[in-house]
Amino acid sequence: MRTGPEGYTDRFERYADRHPRVVDAIIVLVLMACAVVGSGLTRPGAAPPQRDATVLVVMGASCLALFAHRSRPRTVTVVNAVCIVAVTALEYVLTPLLLAPVMAALYWLTTHTGLRTARFYSLTTAAALMTTSAVFDPTYPSSPVPRSIGYCFWLLLPLAAGSMTRLRRAYVASVRARAEHAERTREEEARLRATEERMRIARELHDVVAHHLALANAQAGTAAHFALTDPQRTKKILTSLTDTTSSALRDLKTTLGLLRHDSIPASGPLEPSPGLAHLPQLVSACAAAGLTVTVTTTGEARPLTSAVDLTAFRIVQEALTNATKHAAADSADVHLTYEDCRLLITITNGAPSGAAAAAPGPGFGIMGMRERALTAGGEFRAGPRPGGGFEVATSLPLRPTATKASSKTADDPAGEA
């Protein structure tokens, strides 16, 4: 807790916000006391003024008008200016004690309306006081400049104090607004991160479960078809079905293992995330389900980052899964093209002659592939082919090869210099 002047100011403002009428009453009583004391002061060597009910009524009215400073600050300032001009016409000495009510009115006028309005009222009041003093005060012509400077000083002082208070309140309000904005932003960011994490988990589980279940369903259907006519082939398919379900369990265990808390030890080491190196196993699983997959590579294959490698594998996996479930053809082609800055992946399945292209049914497969590609900074498109069948194509970013960068430097030695 702050104990300096700012701390006391903060506590006073908080108390004034809770009990405004109490604070106003105390301030008005103090200003009345200042006015009463100030009405008895005079110049050195001069007789004190004869107090009468007129000056006390005028100063009392000016102080009582201050109760309306929150709702009518301009009216309160005008009333106090008229009262102090009347006191000057009664030939009282304008000491800071007599000027205290009008100074308080100008201070509140500055805090409520702004500096420009308060400056106008302050200069107008100062001009009225100088004019009244020149007419009713016989000693004014002997020292007009010091007296005028004194009027302006005492009437401009509340403007400076009010401006400081106004700026301080604006600063406190901006700090509170920034704190509230930061709190809202932090909560929104936390919700966004939670949403992104749920989407990532849902996408990963979909890729793992949907792929293996689709293959297992296709293998089971193929085995049932050949159960009576080709027992050997049926046995081979059922063996592949066992491998498919075992792979599904391993991938599911790996995915769920990543969601465990760090303090809970895993039952065993987690397998690395799959990548394009696992394409042979994926091709074999598809072949057991009755889909012949051909993989061709153009360009020099090179290591990929883990994110791009996983994205590429999942897109190929999902595309082949859709081909297994929805395509009328029994073959699919996977084409990988390595360029300098990107990897192009195209998965196509042909349709038999006279058959329409079979598009994936309703689900999250294409949406998940598109999200993966965009997350990795690539591009994605999917749709029927003009000649029949369905095509999935994606472009994923790669780092430029070091050999080409060095060859460019060697071809342009001047540029290196």
XYZ file of C-alpha atoms in Angstrom:
417
model
C 0.000 0.000 0.000
C 1.304 3.443 -0.913
C 1.778 5.825 2.053
C 2.993 8.921 0.175
C 0.901 11.846 -1.068
C -0.479 9.753 -3.926
C -1.668 7.132 -1.473
C -3.514 9.713 0.625
C -4.985 11.239 -2.532
C -6.264 7.859 -3.662
C -7.851 7.158 -0.285
C -9.452 10.602 -0.195
C -10.875 10.198 -3.708
C -12.270 6.765 -2.869
C -13.884 8.189 0.274
C -15.257 11.140 -1.715
C -16.764 8.750 -4.264
C -18.507 6.829 -1.495
C -19.632 9.872 0.554
C -19.784 12.900 -1.772
C -22.213 14.940 0.338
C -20.133 14.568 3.486
C -17.002 15.757 1.711
C -18.863 18.678 0.122
C -20.228 19.776 3.517
C -16.778 19.718 5.090
C -15.257 21.712 2.210
C -18.061 24.313 2.305
C -17.669 24.780 6.076
C -13.907 25.255 5.688
C -14.431 27.796 2.884
C -16.999 29.694 4.973
C -14.506 29.913 7.802
C -11.868 31.194 5.367
C -14.306 33.828 4.073
C -15.196 35.000 7.570
C -11.542 35.303 8.546
C -10.648 36.955 5.249
C -13.369 39.582 5.620
C -11.628 40.877 8.755
C -8.229 41.386 7.143
C -7.042 44.770 5.918
C -3.956 46.492 4.613
C -1.109 47.381 6.989
C -1.805 50.662 8.759
C -5.460 50.760 7.726
C -8.450 50.340 9.937
C -10.164 46.941 9.689
C -13.399 46.919 7.735
C -16.675 47.116 9.565
C -18.213 43.699 9.210
C -21.875 43.751 8.498
C -24.472 41.209 7.462
C -24.085 42.066 3.786
C -20.605 40.613 3.288
C -21.433 37.556 5.371
C -24.611 36.911 3.361
C -22.764 37.345 0.054
C -19.903 35.035 1.017
C -22.328 32.543 2.565
C -24.300 32.436 -0.671
C -21.119 31.861 -2.675
C -20.114 28.991 -0.408
C -23.583 27.391 -0.375
C -23.668 27.497 -4.170
C -20.684 25.142 -4.198
C -22.992 22.254 -3.253
C -24.153 22.209 -6.900
C -20.665 22.051 -8.406
C -21.181 18.514 -9.759
C -24.420 19.188 -11.608
C -24.011 22.897 -12.547
C -20.308 23.843 -12.487
C -20.717 26.846 -14.815
C -23.572 28.335 -12.798
C -21.649 27.851 -9.553
C -18.632 29.637 -11.037
C -20.759 32.574 -12.230
C -22.410 32.919 -8.796
C -19.040 32.940 -7.041
C -17.606 35.433 -9.536
C -20.560 37.795 -8.968
C -20.202 37.429 -5.194
C -16.487 38.198 -5.173
C -17.037 41.215 -7.446
C -19.716 42.441 -5.000
C -17.307 42.042 -2.087
C -14.718 44.025 -4.032
C -17.281 46.788 -4.627
C -17.778 46.907 -0.833
C -14.050 47.849 -0.613
C -12.904 44.652 1.100
C -9.318 43.513 0.557
C -9.180 40.572 -1.832
C -7.013 38.149 0.089
C -6.642 34.466 -0.826
C -9.068 33.696 2.015
C -11.834 35.705 0.350
C -10.899 34.273 -3.052
C -11.022 30.668 -1.746
C -14.693 29.998 -2.749
C -14.266 31.232 -6.322
C -10.943 29.353 -6.558
C -12.727 26.159 -5.485
C -15.448 26.797 -8.077
C -12.833 27.241 -10.821
C -11.054 24.049 -9.712
C -14.218 21.983 -9.986
C -15.104 23.688 -13.260
C -11.738 22.552 -14.658
C -12.194 18.961 -13.500
C -15.779 18.715 -14.822
C -15.652 20.632 -18.102
C -12.030 20.996 -19.167
C -9.265 23.575 -19.246
C -10.558 25.702 -22.127
C -13.879 26.509 -20.455
C -12.244 27.118 -17.064
C -9.665 29.424 -18.635
C -12.405 31.591 -20.154
C -14.269 31.907 -16.842
C -11.047 32.568 -14.936
C -9.879 35.364 -17.234
C -13.353 36.897 -17.260
C -13.462 36.883 -13.454
C -9.973 38.400 -13.236
C -10.940 41.163 -15.658
C -14.103 41.884 -13.650
C -12.106 42.072 -10.411
C -9.536 44.461 -11.927
C -12.292 46.690 -13.313
C -14.185 46.731 -10.002
C -10.998 47.487 -8.069
C -10.146 50.341 -10.419
C -13.601 51.873 -9.811
C -14.199 51.261 -6.085
C -10.708 50.813 -4.596
C -8.901 54.172 -4.279
C -5.551 52.446 -3.667
C -5.683 50.375 -6.876
C -4.260 53.054 -9.231
C -1.123 53.243 -7.048
C -0.200 49.576 -7.752
C -2.292 48.286 -10.682
C 0.306 45.869 -12.109
C 1.118 43.923 -8.897
C -2.559 43.787 -7.963
C -3.539 42.533 -11.421
C -0.775 39.928 -11.394
C -1.980 38.766 -7.985
C -5.561 38.377 -9.185
C -4.452 36.399 -12.226
C -2.129 34.202 -10.172
C -4.717 33.236 -7.575
C -7.387 32.621 -10.205
C -5.124 30.622 -12.546
C -3.787 28.439 -9.729
C -6.974 26.288 -9.489
C -6.797 25.785 -13.265
C -3.380 24.166 -12.924
C -4.513 22.029 -9.990
C -7.705 21.011 -11.806
C -5.776 20.111 -14.960
C -3.421 17.921 -12.940
C -6.373 16.192 -11.289
C -8.074 15.712 -14.653
C -4.919 14.218 -16.187
C -4.386 11.966 -13.195
C -7.948 10.646 -13.392
C -7.555 10.053 -17.120
C -4.299 8.186 -16.464
C -5.881 6.013 -13.768
C -8.838 5.293 -16.062
C -6.518 4.322 -18.916
C -4.510 2.046 -16.619
C -7.691 0.338 -15.458
C -8.915 0.017 -19.029
C -5.609 -1.525 -20.109
C -5.711 -3.918 -17.166
C -9.273 -4.968 -18.011
C -8.343 -5.329 -21.683
C -5.293 -7.401 -20.774
C -7.438 -9.626 -18.558
C -10.017 -10.116 -21.313
C -7.272 -10.746 -23.864
C -5.627 -13.293 -21.567
C -8.912 -15.140 -21.099
C -9.645 -15.052 -24.840
C -6.150 -16.300 -25.623
C -6.542 -19.134 -23.134
C -9.874 -20.102 -24.694
C -8.353 -19.903 -28.173
C -5.445 -22.112 -27.180
C -7.804 -24.606 -25.581
C -9.940 -24.636 -28.727
C -6.903 -25.128 -30.964
C -5.668 -27.945 -28.744
C -9.062 -29.682 -28.834
C -9.131 -29.363 -32.625
C -5.618 -30.774 -32.886
C -6.489 -33.732 -30.648
C -9.753 -34.361 -32.510
C -7.946 -34.234 -35.867
C -5.250 -36.640 -34.689
C -7.756 -39.099 -33.239
C -9.847 -38.923 -36.393
C -6.830 -39.703 -38.576
C -5.796 -42.644 -36.418
C -9.209 -44.187 -35.702
C -10.915 -43.532 -39.039
C -8.027 -44.847 -41.117
C -7.559 -48.083 -39.241
C -11.267 -48.754 -38.839
C -11.857 -48.162 -42.539
C -9.051 -50.575 -43.439
C -10.269 -53.121 -40.907
C -13.810 -52.867 -42.294
C -12.564 -53.279 -45.881
C -10.350 -56.230 -44.932
C -13.178 -57.904 -43.029
C -15.513 -57.477 -45.990
C -12.907 -58.860 -48.415
C -12.249 -61.826 -46.138
C -15.974 -62.579 -45.936
C -16.175 -62.423 -49.730
C -13.350 -64.940 -50.233
C -14.112 -67.107 -47.178
C -15.602 -69.990 -49.193
C -13.888 -69.609 -52.557
C -10.298 -68.848 -51.514
C -9.465 -69.922 -47.933
C -5.728 -69.172 -48.307
C -6.373 -65.612 -49.366
C -8.915 -65.253 -46.604
C -6.318 -66.381 -44.070
C -3.815 -63.862 -45.422
C -6.372 -61.068 -45.219
C -7.306 -61.987 -41.660
C -3.627 -61.917 -40.722
C -3.395 -58.437 -42.204
C -6.537 -57.516 -40.273
C -4.770 -58.499 -37.067
C -1.822 -56.306 -38.007
C -4.194 -53.423 -38.805
C -5.968 -53.583 -35.462
C -2.631 -53.902 -33.638
C -1.342 -50.826 -35.473
C -4.539 -48.984 -34.575
C -4.051 -49.786 -30.909
C -0.417 -48.653 -31.013
C -1.260 -45.358 -32.724
C -4.130 -44.746 -30.361
C -1.874 -45.458 -27.402
C 0.723 -43.030 -28.739
C -1.849 -40.285 -29.282
C -3.449 -40.700 -25.879
C -0.035 -40.960 -24.243
C 0.746 -37.416 -25.390
C -2.271 -36.192 -23.418
C -1.047 -37.642 -20.142
C 0.204 -35.342 -17.435
C 3.958 -35.191 -17.037
C 3.723 -36.410 -13.452
C 2.046 -39.673 -14.543
C 4.628 -42.083 -15.938
C 3.761 -43.841 -19.178
C 3.555 -47.567 -19.229
C 6.145 -47.727 -21.986
C 8.118 -45.635 -24.428
C 5.982 -43.784 -26.969
C 6.603 -44.389 -30.636
C 7.704 -41.482 -32.805
C 5.130 -39.697 -34.955
C 4.617 -41.383 -38.313
C 6.021 -39.848 -41.490
C 6.565 -40.617 -45.160
C 8.970 -43.366 -44.126
C 5.874 -45.330 -43.051
C 4.356 -45.277 -46.541
C 5.336 -48.937 -47.288
C 3.339 -50.152 -44.268
C 0.422 -47.957 -45.321
C 0.557 -49.333 -48.872
C 0.606 -52.904 -47.556
C -2.389 -52.248 -45.316
C -4.320 -50.771 -48.229
C -3.391 -53.729 -50.421
C -4.790 -56.105 -47.811
C -8.035 -54.126 -47.985
C -8.188 -54.574 -51.766
C -6.739 -51.199 -52.841
C -3.562 -51.287 -54.914
C -1.455 -48.197 -54.254
C 1.405 -47.046 -56.467
C 3.910 -44.546 -55.050
C 6.160 -42.537 -57.368
C 8.737 -39.933 -56.419
C 10.084 -37.091 -58.569
C 13.112 -35.090 -57.528
C 15.673 -35.749 -54.863
C 14.058 -36.857 -51.627
C 15.472 -35.171 -48.555
C 14.721 -35.103 -44.808
C 11.633 -33.183 -43.739
C 10.825 -31.389 -40.556
C 8.718 -33.395 -38.127
C 5.674 -31.162 -38.662
C 5.792 -31.357 -42.456
C 6.587 -35.089 -42.370
C 3.609 -35.843 -40.111
C 1.314 -33.588 -42.163
C 2.330 -35.235 -45.424
C 1.776 -38.740 -44.041
C -1.606 -37.910 -42.498
C -2.863 -36.345 -45.726
C -1.801 -39.404 -47.746
C -3.300 -41.681 -45.105
C -6.637 -39.867 -45.073
C -6.822 -39.691 -48.866
C -6.182 -43.434 -49.204
C -8.706 -44.115 -46.444
C -11.336 -42.183 -48.383
C -10.390 -44.075 -51.534
C -10.819 -47.376 -49.684
C -14.235 -46.425 -48.328
C -15.812 -44.445 -51.155
C -14.009 -45.058 -54.467
C -15.331 -47.542 -57.015
C -11.823 -48.239 -58.341
C -9.397 -50.732 -56.841
C -6.221 -48.669 -57.388
C -4.767 -45.326 -56.336
C -1.633 -43.374 -57.213
C 0.498 -41.336 -54.841
C 2.938 -38.947 -56.482
C 5.576 -37.054 -54.470
C 7.418 -34.180 -56.145
C 10.370 -32.591 -54.344
C 11.089 -29.059 -55.506
C 13.458 -26.455 -54.128
C 11.051 -24.866 -51.647
C 8.043 -27.170 -51.550
C 6.812 -30.736 -51.589
C 3.921 -31.504 -53.924
C 1.746 -34.487 -53.029
C -0.951 -35.765 -55.372
C -3.225 -38.729 -54.577
C -5.561 -39.884 -57.342
C -7.861 -42.827 -57.802
C -9.320 -43.701 -61.168
C -12.905 -44.662 -61.824
C -13.857 -47.650 -63.962
C -15.156 -46.884 -67.417
C -18.748 -45.716 -67.276
C -18.628 -45.174 -63.493
C -19.008 -41.763 -61.931
C -16.370 -40.299 -59.657
C -17.056 -41.210 -56.066
C -16.475 -38.274 -53.745
C -15.931 -38.743 -50.010
C -19.116 -38.863 -48.006
C -20.016 -36.410 -45.254
C -17.352 -36.290 -42.546
C -14.271 -34.486 -41.361
C -11.676 -36.075 -43.642
C -11.234 -33.324 -46.239
C -11.664 -30.614 -43.623
C -8.955 -32.195 -41.469
C -6.572 -32.512 -44.425
C -7.111 -28.869 -45.333
C -6.518 -27.763 -41.730
C -3.302 -29.772 -41.559
C -1.986 -28.297 -44.799
C -2.836 -24.722 -43.834
C -1.367 -25.172 -40.371
C 1.923 -26.279 -41.919
C 1.888 -23.203 -44.190
C 0.895 -25.059 -47.356
C -2.008 -25.250 -49.771
C -4.671 -27.871 -50.337
C -7.323 -28.759 -52.877
C -9.544 -31.764 -53.469
C -12.194 -32.586 -56.024
C -13.277 -34.829 -58.905
C -10.915 -35.253 -61.843
C -12.022 -34.225 -65.339
C -11.358 -37.722 -66.690
C -13.057 -39.479 -63.793
C -12.019 -40.362 -60.285
C -11.034 -38.133 -57.404
C -7.850 -36.164 -56.719
C -6.291 -34.733 -53.578
C -3.346 -32.363 -53.994
C -1.340 -30.427 -51.436
C 1.760 -28.249 -51.441
C 3.888 -28.135 -48.289
C 6.802 -25.723 -47.715
C 10.376 -26.996 -47.599
C 13.671 -25.382 -46.780
C 15.864 -24.593 -49.826
C 18.642 -27.094 -50.378
C 22.106 -26.015 -49.318
C 23.672 -27.264 -52.547
C 21.627 -24.881 -54.673
C 22.384 -21.990 -52.367
C 26.129 -22.722 -52.552
C 25.967 -23.121 -56.335
C 24.373 -19.695 -56.661
C 27.176 -18.220 -54.602
C 29.808 -19.949 -56.719
C 28.151 -18.772 -59.953
C 28.143 -15.161 -58.723
C 31.428 -14.473 -56.952
C 31.002 -10.759 -57.484
C 27.771 -10.808 -55.564
C 29.538 -12.522 -52.674
C 32.139 -9.796 -52.644
